């Protein structure tokens, strides 16, 4: 006869059994009860759903092992480090930028002790959290003033609310982007209380289109980086300087949402569509905003730089409190920005830029080191092959960077099964599938992570 709900023992009677009592003595009564509730709850749903289900031998050692595994799982947090072998250097699902050691120690220092976050040490009076990084951002971008919020999406929303709420925003049809499910520019403009005036066409927008659309109600001309797509062929967009001149003449504000802003020229690494923030401000853009955790290589943050009067109005806006940056991110951002100044070389010190700029020969060497170690294990077929990595984080998908990957196959496992097994290691390894094969891209992996990859393969072999 198939088991029924009546065959499920009570928690208390399980606790009274010697096998479970031993677990409770080793761990704790509370954790054991929680694990038993979890296990019996799953069995109950299985029975109720009518699925074929076998009940375990509740008095046996195997059941005690299941309880221990459930307790261990509850002790492990769901959020943990993984190895990014996808080849996408700034992977939003994998938490974007890896932080520099100096940024990590800054977070540690500020997290472990009280800080002068909002205390002016000279006067002993209340200070502003914005003061800590403003001068640094101005120095690196040439901006008059700057302010930092929680992320770039918040930066766009706050900026539009403060400059255009209740009035209209003129934007090109070719730039009305969606960055990810919940960030669609037309929706953000609507949320800010402004009205969107679309101008031009999908492929061509001229300065005259903007000029014709400006009326007494217009507050802002909005330019945005098209980030994750590109219109090619018969296209036109106004030069930034021309748009800036128009905005100045007609006394409206020119705002540019850059997404992944860069502070130094990265065109030598194939990133020709990433204008440097300082150049954008020099061209006359009033306000520019960009992410802290994309190409900048820092923590999640939204940096807004530009005209002093506009930045002052952002700082005073009621929404500011809701989108303000926290002290840990602020500390990490400050430390990251310092790596862009002497005596440091950001291409060496900022991990995102180091991954992007490391010579192909180094990437290949790492691939061979991993391949050799994997061959020693004798469980997988391995080959090192040249491939293409990507910057990610909204930087153009076609701007690929030469890379090397280790192609791995395990006898008896499909590519999808191997990917799933790699995700189950103590340190999950996230690769990618290309033409039916599992690739571990070495451009987004660091040397220090190779032992963790080997451990994960050992774990798979021992299952
Ligand atoms: C990524 C991006 C954003 C959002 O930035 P977050 O820091 O993720 O909030 C906004 N605009 C553009 C153009 C982007 O590329």
Coordinates of C-alpha atoms and ligand atoms in Angstrom, one line a residue:
X1 CA 0.0 0.0 0.0
X2 CA 1.4 3.5 -0.8
X3 CA 2.2 5.6 2.3
X4 CA -0.3 8.1 3.6
X5 CA -0.1 11.2 5.8
X6 CA -0.8 9.0 8.8
X7 CA 2.6 7.3 8.3
X8 CA 4.4 10.6 8.9
X9 CA 5.7 10.6 12.5
X10 CA 5.3 13.5 14.8
X11 CA 8.3 15.7 15.3
X12 CA 8.5 14.8 19.0
X13 CA 8.5 11.1 18.4
X14 CA 11.4 11.6 15.9
X15 CA 13.3 13.6 18.5
X16 CA 12.8 10.7 20.9
X17 CA 14.6 8.2 18.5
X18 CA 18.3 7.5 19.4
X19 CA 19.5 8.4 15.8
X20 CA 17.9 11.8 15.8
X21 CA 18.7 12.5 19.5
X22 CA 22.3 12.0 18.6
X23 CA 22.1 14.7 16.0
X24 CA 20.3 17.1 18.4
X25 CA 23.1 16.5 20.9
X26 CA 25.8 17.3 18.3
X27 CA 24.1 20.3 16.8
X28 CA 21.3 21.9 18.8
X29 CA 17.7 21.1 19.7
X30 CA 16.4 24.2 17.8
X31 CA 18.2 23.4 14.5
X32 CA 17.2 19.8 14.7
X33 CA 13.5 20.7 15.1
X34 CA 13.8 23.1 12.2
X35 CA 15.4 20.5 10.0
X36 CA 12.8 17.8 10.9
X37 CA 10.0 20.3 10.1
X38 CA 11.6 21.0 6.8
X39 CA 12.0 17.3 5.9
X40 CA 8.6 16.2 7.1
X41 CA 7.0 19.2 5.4
X42 CA 8.5 18.2 2.0
X43 CA 7.3 14.6 2.5
X44 CA 3.8 15.9 3.4
X45 CA 3.6 18.0 0.2
X46 CA 4.8 15.0 -1.8
X47 CA 2.2 12.8 -0.3
X48 CA -0.6 15.4 -0.8
X49 CA 0.4 16.0 -4.4
X50 CA -0.2 12.3 -5.1
X51 CA 3.3 11.9 -6.5
X52 CA 5.0 8.5 -6.0
X53 CA 6.9 8.9 -2.8
X54 CA 8.7 6.5 -0.5
X55 CA 9.1 7.3 3.2
X56 CA 12.6 6.9 4.6
X57 CA 13.4 4.5 7.5
X58 CA 13.0 7.2 10.2
X59 CA 15.0 5.1 12.7
X60 CA 18.0 4.5 10.5
X61 CA 21.4 6.2 10.0
X62 CA 20.5 7.4 6.5
X63 CA 17.7 9.5 8.0
X64 CA 20.1 11.0 10.6
X65 CA 22.4 11.9 7.7
X66 CA 19.5 13.7 5.9
X67 CA 18.8 15.7 9.1
X68 CA 22.5 16.6 9.4
X69 CA 22.6 17.7 5.7
X70 CA 19.5 19.8 6.3
X71 CA 21.1 21.5 9.3
X72 CA 24.3 22.1 7.4
X73 CA 22.3 23.6 4.5
X74 CA 20.6 26.0 7.0
X75 CA 23.9 27.0 8.4
X76 CA 25.2 28.0 4.9
X77 CA 24.0 31.3 3.6
X78 CA 22.4 31.3 0.2
X79 CA 24.6 34.2 -0.9
X80 CA 28.2 33.0 -1.4
X81 CA 31.2 33.4 -3.6
X82 CA 31.2 31.7 -7.0
X83 CA 33.8 31.4 -9.7
X84 CA 32.9 33.5 -12.7
X85 CA 34.2 31.5 -15.7
X86 CA 31.5 32.9 -18.0
X87 CA 34.0 35.2 -19.7
X88 CA 31.6 38.1 -19.0
X89 CA 33.8 40.3 -16.8
X90 CA 31.0 42.5 -15.4
X91 CA 28.2 39.9 -14.9
X92 CA 25.1 41.5 -13.2
X93 CA 23.8 38.1 -12.1
X94 CA 27.2 37.4 -10.5
X95 CA 27.3 40.7 -8.6
X96 CA 29.2 42.7 -11.2
X97 CA 32.6 44.2 -10.3
X98 CA 35.1 42.3 -8.1
X99 CA 36.5 44.9 -5.6
X100 CA 40.1 45.9 -5.2
X101 CA 41.8 44.8 -1.9
X102 CA 42.0 48.4 -0.8
X103 CA 38.2 48.8 -1.3
X104 CA 37.6 45.6 0.7
X105 CA 39.7 46.8 3.6
X106 CA 38.1 50.2 3.6
X107 CA 34.7 48.5 4.0
X108 CA 36.1 46.3 6.8
X109 CA 37.4 49.4 8.6
X110 CA 34.2 51.4 8.3
X111 CA 32.0 48.4 9.1
X112 CA 33.9 47.4 12.2
X113 CA 33.9 50.8 14.0
X114 CA 31.8 54.0 14.2
X115 CA 32.8 56.5 11.5
X116 CA 32.5 60.2 10.9
X117 CA 30.0 59.5 8.1
X118 CA 28.0 62.6 8.9
X119 CA 30.2 64.4 11.4
X120 CA 32.6 67.2 10.4
X121 CA 35.7 66.5 12.5
X122 CA 36.9 70.1 12.1
X123 CA 33.8 71.8 13.5
X124 CA 32.4 69.0 15.5
X125 CA 29.0 69.7 13.8
X126 CA 26.9 67.6 11.6
X127 CA 28.6 66.9 8.3
X128 CA 27.3 65.4 5.0
X129 CA 28.1 61.9 3.8
X130 CA 28.3 63.4 0.3
X131 CA 31.5 65.3 1.3
X132 CA 33.7 62.3 1.5
X133 CA 33.9 61.6 -2.2
X134 CA 32.8 64.7 -4.0
X135 CA 36.2 66.3 -4.3
X136 CA 37.7 63.1 -5.6
X137 CA 35.0 62.7 -8.3
X138 CA 35.4 66.3 -9.3
X139 CA 39.2 65.9 -9.6
X140 CA 38.8 62.8 -11.8
X141 CA 36.0 64.1 -14.0
X142 CA 36.6 67.9 -14.0
X143 CA 33.0 68.3 -12.7
X144 CA 32.1 71.4 -10.6
X145 CA 30.2 69.2 -8.2
X146 CA 29.1 65.6 -7.7
X147 CA 26.8 63.4 -5.5
X148 CA 26.5 59.7 -5.1
X149 CA 23.4 57.6 -4.6
X150 CA 22.5 53.9 -4.3
X151 CA 22.8 53.0 -8.0
X152 CA 22.6 54.5 -11.5
X153 CA 18.9 53.8 -11.9
X154 CA 18.3 55.9 -8.7
X155 CA 20.6 58.5 -10.1
X156 CA 18.5 58.8 -13.3
X157 CA 15.3 58.9 -11.4
X158 CA 16.4 61.5 -8.8
X159 CA 18.0 63.7 -11.5
X160 CA 14.8 63.7 -13.6
X161 CA 12.6 64.3 -10.6
X162 CA 14.7 67.2 -9.4
X163 CA 15.1 68.9 -12.9
X164 CA 12.0 67.9 -14.9
X165 CA 9.2 66.9 -12.5
X166 CA 5.9 68.3 -13.8
X167 CA 7.6 69.4 -17.1
X168 CA 8.8 67.7 -20.2
X169 CA 11.9 65.7 -21.2
X170 CA 13.0 65.5 -24.8
X171 CA 14.7 62.2 -25.8
X172 CA 15.6 60.5 -29.1
X173 CA 13.5 57.5 -30.2
X174 CA 16.8 55.7 -30.8
X175 CA 17.7 55.9 -27.2
X176 CA 14.6 54.9 -25.3
X177 CA 16.3 51.8 -23.9
X178 CA 15.4 49.0 -21.6
X179 CA 18.4 48.0 -19.4
X180 CA 16.7 45.1 -17.7
X181 CA 13.2 44.1 -16.8
X182 CA 12.5 46.9 -14.4
X183 CA 14.5 49.7 -16.0
X184 CA 12.8 51.1 -19.1
X185 CA 13.6 54.7 -19.7
X186 CA 10.1 55.8 -20.7
X187 CA 8.8 54.3 -17.5
X188 CA 11.5 56.0 -15.4
X189 CA 10.7 59.3 -17.0
X190 CA 7.0 58.7 -16.2
X191 CA 7.8 57.8 -12.6
X192 CA 9.8 61.0 -12.2
X193 CA 6.6 63.0 -12.9
X194 CA 7.9 64.3 -16.2
X195 CA 6.3 63.9 -19.6
X196 CA 8.4 62.3 -22.4
X197 CA 8.6 64.1 -25.8
X198 CA 10.1 61.5 -28.2
X199 CA 11.9 63.0 -31.2
X200 CA 13.5 61.7 -34.4
X201 CA 13.2 58.2 -35.5
X202 CA 14.7 54.9 -34.4
X203 CA 17.8 55.2 -36.6
X204 CA 18.2 58.9 -37.2
X205 CA 17.8 61.9 -34.9
X206 CA 19.1 65.4 -35.6
X207 CA 19.8 68.5 -33.5
X208 CA 16.9 70.1 -35.4
X209 CA 14.6 67.4 -34.1
X210 CA 15.4 68.4 -30.5
X211 CA 15.3 72.1 -31.4
X212 CA 11.8 71.7 -32.9
X213 CA 10.5 69.9 -29.8
X214 CA 11.6 72.4 -27.2
X215 CA 8.8 74.6 -25.9
X216 CA 8.0 76.6 -22.7
X217 CA 7.3 73.3 -20.9
X218 CA 10.7 71.7 -21.7
X219 CA 13.1 71.3 -18.8
X220 CA 15.5 68.6 -20.0
X221 CA 17.2 67.1 -23.1
X222 CA 18.0 63.5 -22.1
X223 CA 20.7 61.5 -23.9
X224 CA 21.3 57.9 -22.9
X225 CA 23.9 55.3 -23.7
X226 CA 22.2 52.6 -25.6
X227 CA 24.3 50.1 -23.6
X228 CA 23.2 46.7 -24.6
X229 CA 22.2 47.2 -28.3
X230 CA 23.4 49.1 -31.3
X231 CA 21.7 50.5 -34.3
X232 CA 24.0 50.2 -37.3
X233 CA 23.8 51.2 -41.0
X234 CA 21.8 54.3 -42.0
X235 CA 22.0 56.2 -38.7
X236 CA 22.6 59.7 -37.3
X237 CA 22.8 61.2 -33.8
X238 CA 23.8 64.7 -33.0
X239 CA 27.3 65.5 -31.8
X240 CA 27.3 66.0 -28.0
X241 CA 28.7 69.5 -28.4
X242 CA 25.9 70.6 -30.7
X243 CA 23.3 69.3 -28.3
X244 CA 25.0 71.1 -25.5
X245 CA 25.0 74.3 -27.5
X246 CA 21.3 74.0 -28.2
X247 CA 20.5 73.3 -24.5
X248 CA 22.5 76.4 -23.5
X249 CA 20.8 78.6 -26.1
X250 CA 17.3 77.5 -25.1
X251 CA 18.0 77.4 -21.4
X252 CA 17.2 73.7 -20.8
X253 CA 19.4 71.1 -19.0
X254 CA 21.3 68.5 -20.9
X255 CA 21.5 65.2 -19.0
X256 CA 23.4 62.1 -20.1
X257 CA 22.7 58.7 -18.7
X258 CA 26.0 56.9 -19.4
X259 CA 25.3 53.6 -17.6
X260 CA 28.8 52.2 -17.5
X261 CA 30.9 55.3 -17.2
X262 CA 34.7 55.2 -17.7
X263 CA 37.2 57.6 -16.2
X264 CA 40.0 56.6 -18.5
X265 CA 40.2 55.9 -22.2
X266 CA 39.7 52.2 -22.8
X267 CA 39.6 52.3 -26.6
X268 CA 43.0 50.4 -26.7
X269 CA 41.0 47.4 -25.4
X270 CA 38.3 47.6 -28.0
X271 CA 35.9 49.7 -26.0
X272 CA 35.6 52.5 -28.6
X273 CA 32.0 53.3 -27.7
X274 CA 32.7 54.3 -24.1
X275 CA 33.3 58.0 -23.8
X276 CA 35.4 59.2 -20.9
X277 CA 33.3 61.1 -18.3
X278 CA 35.6 64.1 -18.3
X279 CA 35.2 64.5 -22.1
X280 CA 31.4 64.4 -21.8
X281 CA 31.4 67.2 -19.3
X282 CA 33.9 69.2 -21.4
X283 CA 31.5 68.9 -24.3
X284 CA 29.0 70.9 -22.3
X285 CA 26.7 68.2 -20.8
X286 CA 25.2 69.6 -17.6
X287 CA 24.7 66.4 -15.7
X288 CA 26.1 62.9 -16.3
X289 CA 25.4 59.8 -14.3
X290 CA 27.1 56.4 -14.3
X291 CA 27.3 53.2 -12.2
X292 CA 29.9 52.4 -9.6
X293 CA 30.0 48.7 -10.2
X294 CA 30.3 48.5 -14.0
X295 CA 33.5 49.6 -15.8
X296 CA 34.5 51.9 -12.9
X297 CA 35.1 48.6 -10.9
X298 CA 33.8 49.7 -7.5
X299 CA 30.7 48.9 -5.4
X300 CA 27.1 49.4 -6.4
X301 CA 26.6 53.1 -6.6
X302 CA 25.2 55.8 -8.9
X303 CA 27.5 58.7 -9.5
X304 CA 26.1 62.1 -10.6
X305 CA 28.5 64.7 -11.7
X306 CA 28.1 68.2 -13.3
X307 CA 26.8 71.7 -12.7
X308 CA 27.0 72.9 -9.1
X309 CA 23.5 74.4 -8.9
X310 CA 21.8 71.2 -10.2
X311 CA 23.9 69.0 -7.8
X312 CA 22.8 71.3 -5.0
X313 CA 19.2 70.8 -5.9
X314 CA 19.7 67.0 -6.0
X315 CA 21.2 67.0 -2.5
X316 CA 18.3 68.9 -1.2
X317 CA 15.6 66.8 -2.9
X318 CA 13.3 64.8 -0.6
X319 CA 14.0 61.6 -2.6
X320 CA 17.7 61.8 -1.8
X321 CA 17.2 60.3 1.6
X322 CA 15.5 57.3 0.0
X323 CA 18.3 56.7 -2.5
X324 CA 21.3 57.6 -0.4
X325 CA 24.4 55.5 -0.5
X326 CA 25.4 53.5 2.6
X327 CA 28.7 53.8 4.5
X328 CA 30.2 50.5 3.3
X329 CA 29.6 51.3 -0.4
X330 CA 30.8 54.9 0.2
X331 CA 34.1 53.6 1.7
X332 CA 34.6 51.1 -1.2
X333 CA 33.9 53.8 -3.8
X334 CA 36.3 56.2 -2.2
X335 CA 39.0 53.6 -2.1
X336 CA 38.3 52.5 -5.7
X337 CA 38.4 56.1 -7.0
X338 CA 41.8 56.6 -5.3
X339 CA 43.2 53.9 -7.5
X340 CA 42.7 56.1 -10.5
X341 CA 45.1 58.7 -9.1
X342 CA 48.9 58.7 -8.7
X343 CA 50.8 56.7 -7.6
X344 CA 48.5 53.9 -8.8
X345 CA 47.8 52.5 -12.3
X346 CA 44.1 51.7 -12.5
X347 CA 44.7 49.1 -15.2
X348 CA 46.7 47.1 -12.7
X349 CA 44.8 47.9 -9.4
X350 CA 41.1 47.9 -10.4
X351 CA 40.2 44.2 -10.9
X352 CA 37.7 44.9 -13.7
X353 CA 40.2 46.9 -15.7
X354 CA 43.0 44.4 -14.9
X355 CA 40.8 41.5 -16.2
X356 CA 40.0 43.6 -19.3
X357 CA 43.5 44.6 -20.0
X358 CA 45.5 41.6 -19.1
X359 CA 47.6 40.3 -22.0
X360 CA 46.1 37.4 -23.9
X361 CA 49.3 35.4 -23.2
X362 CA 48.5 35.6 -19.5
X363 CA 45.0 34.4 -20.1
X364 CA 46.3 31.5 -22.2
X365 CA 48.8 30.6 -19.5
X366 CA 46.1 30.4 -16.9
X367 CA 44.1 28.1 -19.2
X368 CA 47.0 25.7 -19.5
X369 CA 47.6 25.7 -15.8
X370 CA 44.0 24.8 -15.1
X371 CA 44.0 22.2 -18.0
X372 CA 47.1 20.5 -16.6
X373 CA 45.6 20.3 -13.1
X374 CA 42.4 18.9 -14.5
X375 CA 44.3 16.3 -16.6
X376 CA 46.0 15.2 -13.4
X377 CA 42.7 14.4 -11.8
X378 CA 42.0 12.1 -14.7
X379 CA 38.3 12.6 -14.8
X380 CA 37.7 15.0 -17.6
X381 CA 38.6 15.5 -21.3
X382 CA 40.2 18.9 -21.5
X383 CA 41.4 21.2 -24.2
X384 CA 42.5 24.9 -24.2
X385 CA 41.0 26.9 -27.0
X386 CA 40.9 30.6 -28.1
X387 CA 37.6 32.3 -27.6
X388 CA 36.0 35.7 -27.1
X389 CA 35.2 37.2 -23.7
X390 CA 32.9 40.2 -23.1
X391 CA 32.9 43.2 -20.8
X392 CA 29.2 42.9 -19.9
X393 CA 27.3 45.3 -17.6
X394 CA 25.6 47.0 -20.5
X395 CA 28.7 47.5 -22.6
X396 CA 28.1 46.6 -26.2
X397 CA 27.6 42.9 -26.8
X398 CA 29.6 43.0 -30.0
X399 CA 32.7 44.5 -28.3
X400 CA 34.4 41.2 -27.6
X401 CA 37.9 40.7 -26.2
X402 CA 40.2 37.9 -27.2
X403 CA 40.4 35.2 -24.6
X404 CA 41.2 31.6 -23.8
X405 CA 38.9 29.0 -22.3
X406 CA 39.3 25.5 -21.0
X407 CA 36.8 23.2 -22.8
X408 CA 35.8 20.4 -20.4
X409 CA 33.7 17.2 -20.8
X410 CA 33.0 14.5 -18.3
X411 CA 32.2 11.0 -19.6
X412 CA 28.5 10.3 -19.1
X413 CA 27.5 13.9 -18.4
X414 CA 25.8 16.2 -21.0
X415 CA 27.0 19.8 -21.2
X416 CA 23.9 20.9 -19.2
X417 CA 24.5 18.2 -16.6
X418 CA 28.1 19.2 -16.2
X419 CA 27.1 22.9 -15.8
X420 CA 24.6 21.9 -13.1
X421 CA 27.2 19.7 -11.3
X422 CA 29.7 22.6 -11.4
X423 CA 27.1 24.8 -9.7
X424 CA 26.8 22.4 -6.8
X425 CA 30.4 22.6 -5.6
X426 CA 31.4 24.2 -2.3
X427 CA 32.5 27.0 -4.6
X428 CA 30.1 26.9 -7.5
X429 CA 31.8 27.4 -10.8
X430 CA 29.7 29.2 -13.5
X431 CA 30.9 28.5 -17.1
X432 CA 29.1 28.8 -20.4
X433 CA 28.0 26.4 -23.1
X434 CA 29.2 27.1 -26.6
X435 CA 28.3 24.8 -29.5
X436 CA 27.3 22.1 -27.1
X437 CA 30.5 22.2 -25.0
X438 CA 31.2 23.6 -21.6
X439 CA 33.8 26.4 -21.6
X440 CA 35.5 27.9 -18.6
X441 CA 36.7 31.3 -19.8
X442 CA 40.0 32.3 -18.2
X443 CA 39.7 36.1 -18.7
X444 CA 37.1 36.5 -15.9
X445 CA 38.8 34.0 -13.6
X446 CA 41.8 34.9 -11.3
X447 CA 44.8 32.7 -10.7
X448 CA 43.8 32.5 -7.0
X449 CA 40.5 30.8 -8.0
X450 CA 42.1 27.8 -9.9
X451 CA 42.3 25.6 -6.7
X452 CA 38.6 26.2 -6.0
X453 CA 37.8 25.0 -9.6
X454 CA 39.9 21.9 -9.0
X455 CA 38.1 21.2 -5.7
X456 CA 34.7 21.5 -7.4
X457 CA 35.8 18.9 -10.0
X458 CA 37.0 16.6 -7.3
X459 CA 33.7 17.0 -5.5
X460 CA 31.9 16.0 -8.8
X461 CA 34.2 13.0 -9.3
X462 CA 33.5 11.7 -5.7
X463 CA 29.8 11.8 -6.0
Ligands
LIG1 C1 23.3 49.9 -16.2 C2 22.6 51.1 -16.7 C3 21.7 51.8 -15.8 C4 21.4 51.3 -14.4 O1 22.5 51.3 -13.6 P1 22.5 50.5 -12.2 O2 23.8 51.0 -11.5 O3 22.4 49.1 -12.5 O4 21.3 51.0 -11.5 C5 21.1 52.9 -16.2 N1 21.4 53.4 -17.5 C6 22.2 52.8 -18.4 C7 22.4 53.4 -19.7 C8 22.9 51.6 -18.0 O5 23.7 51.0 -18.8

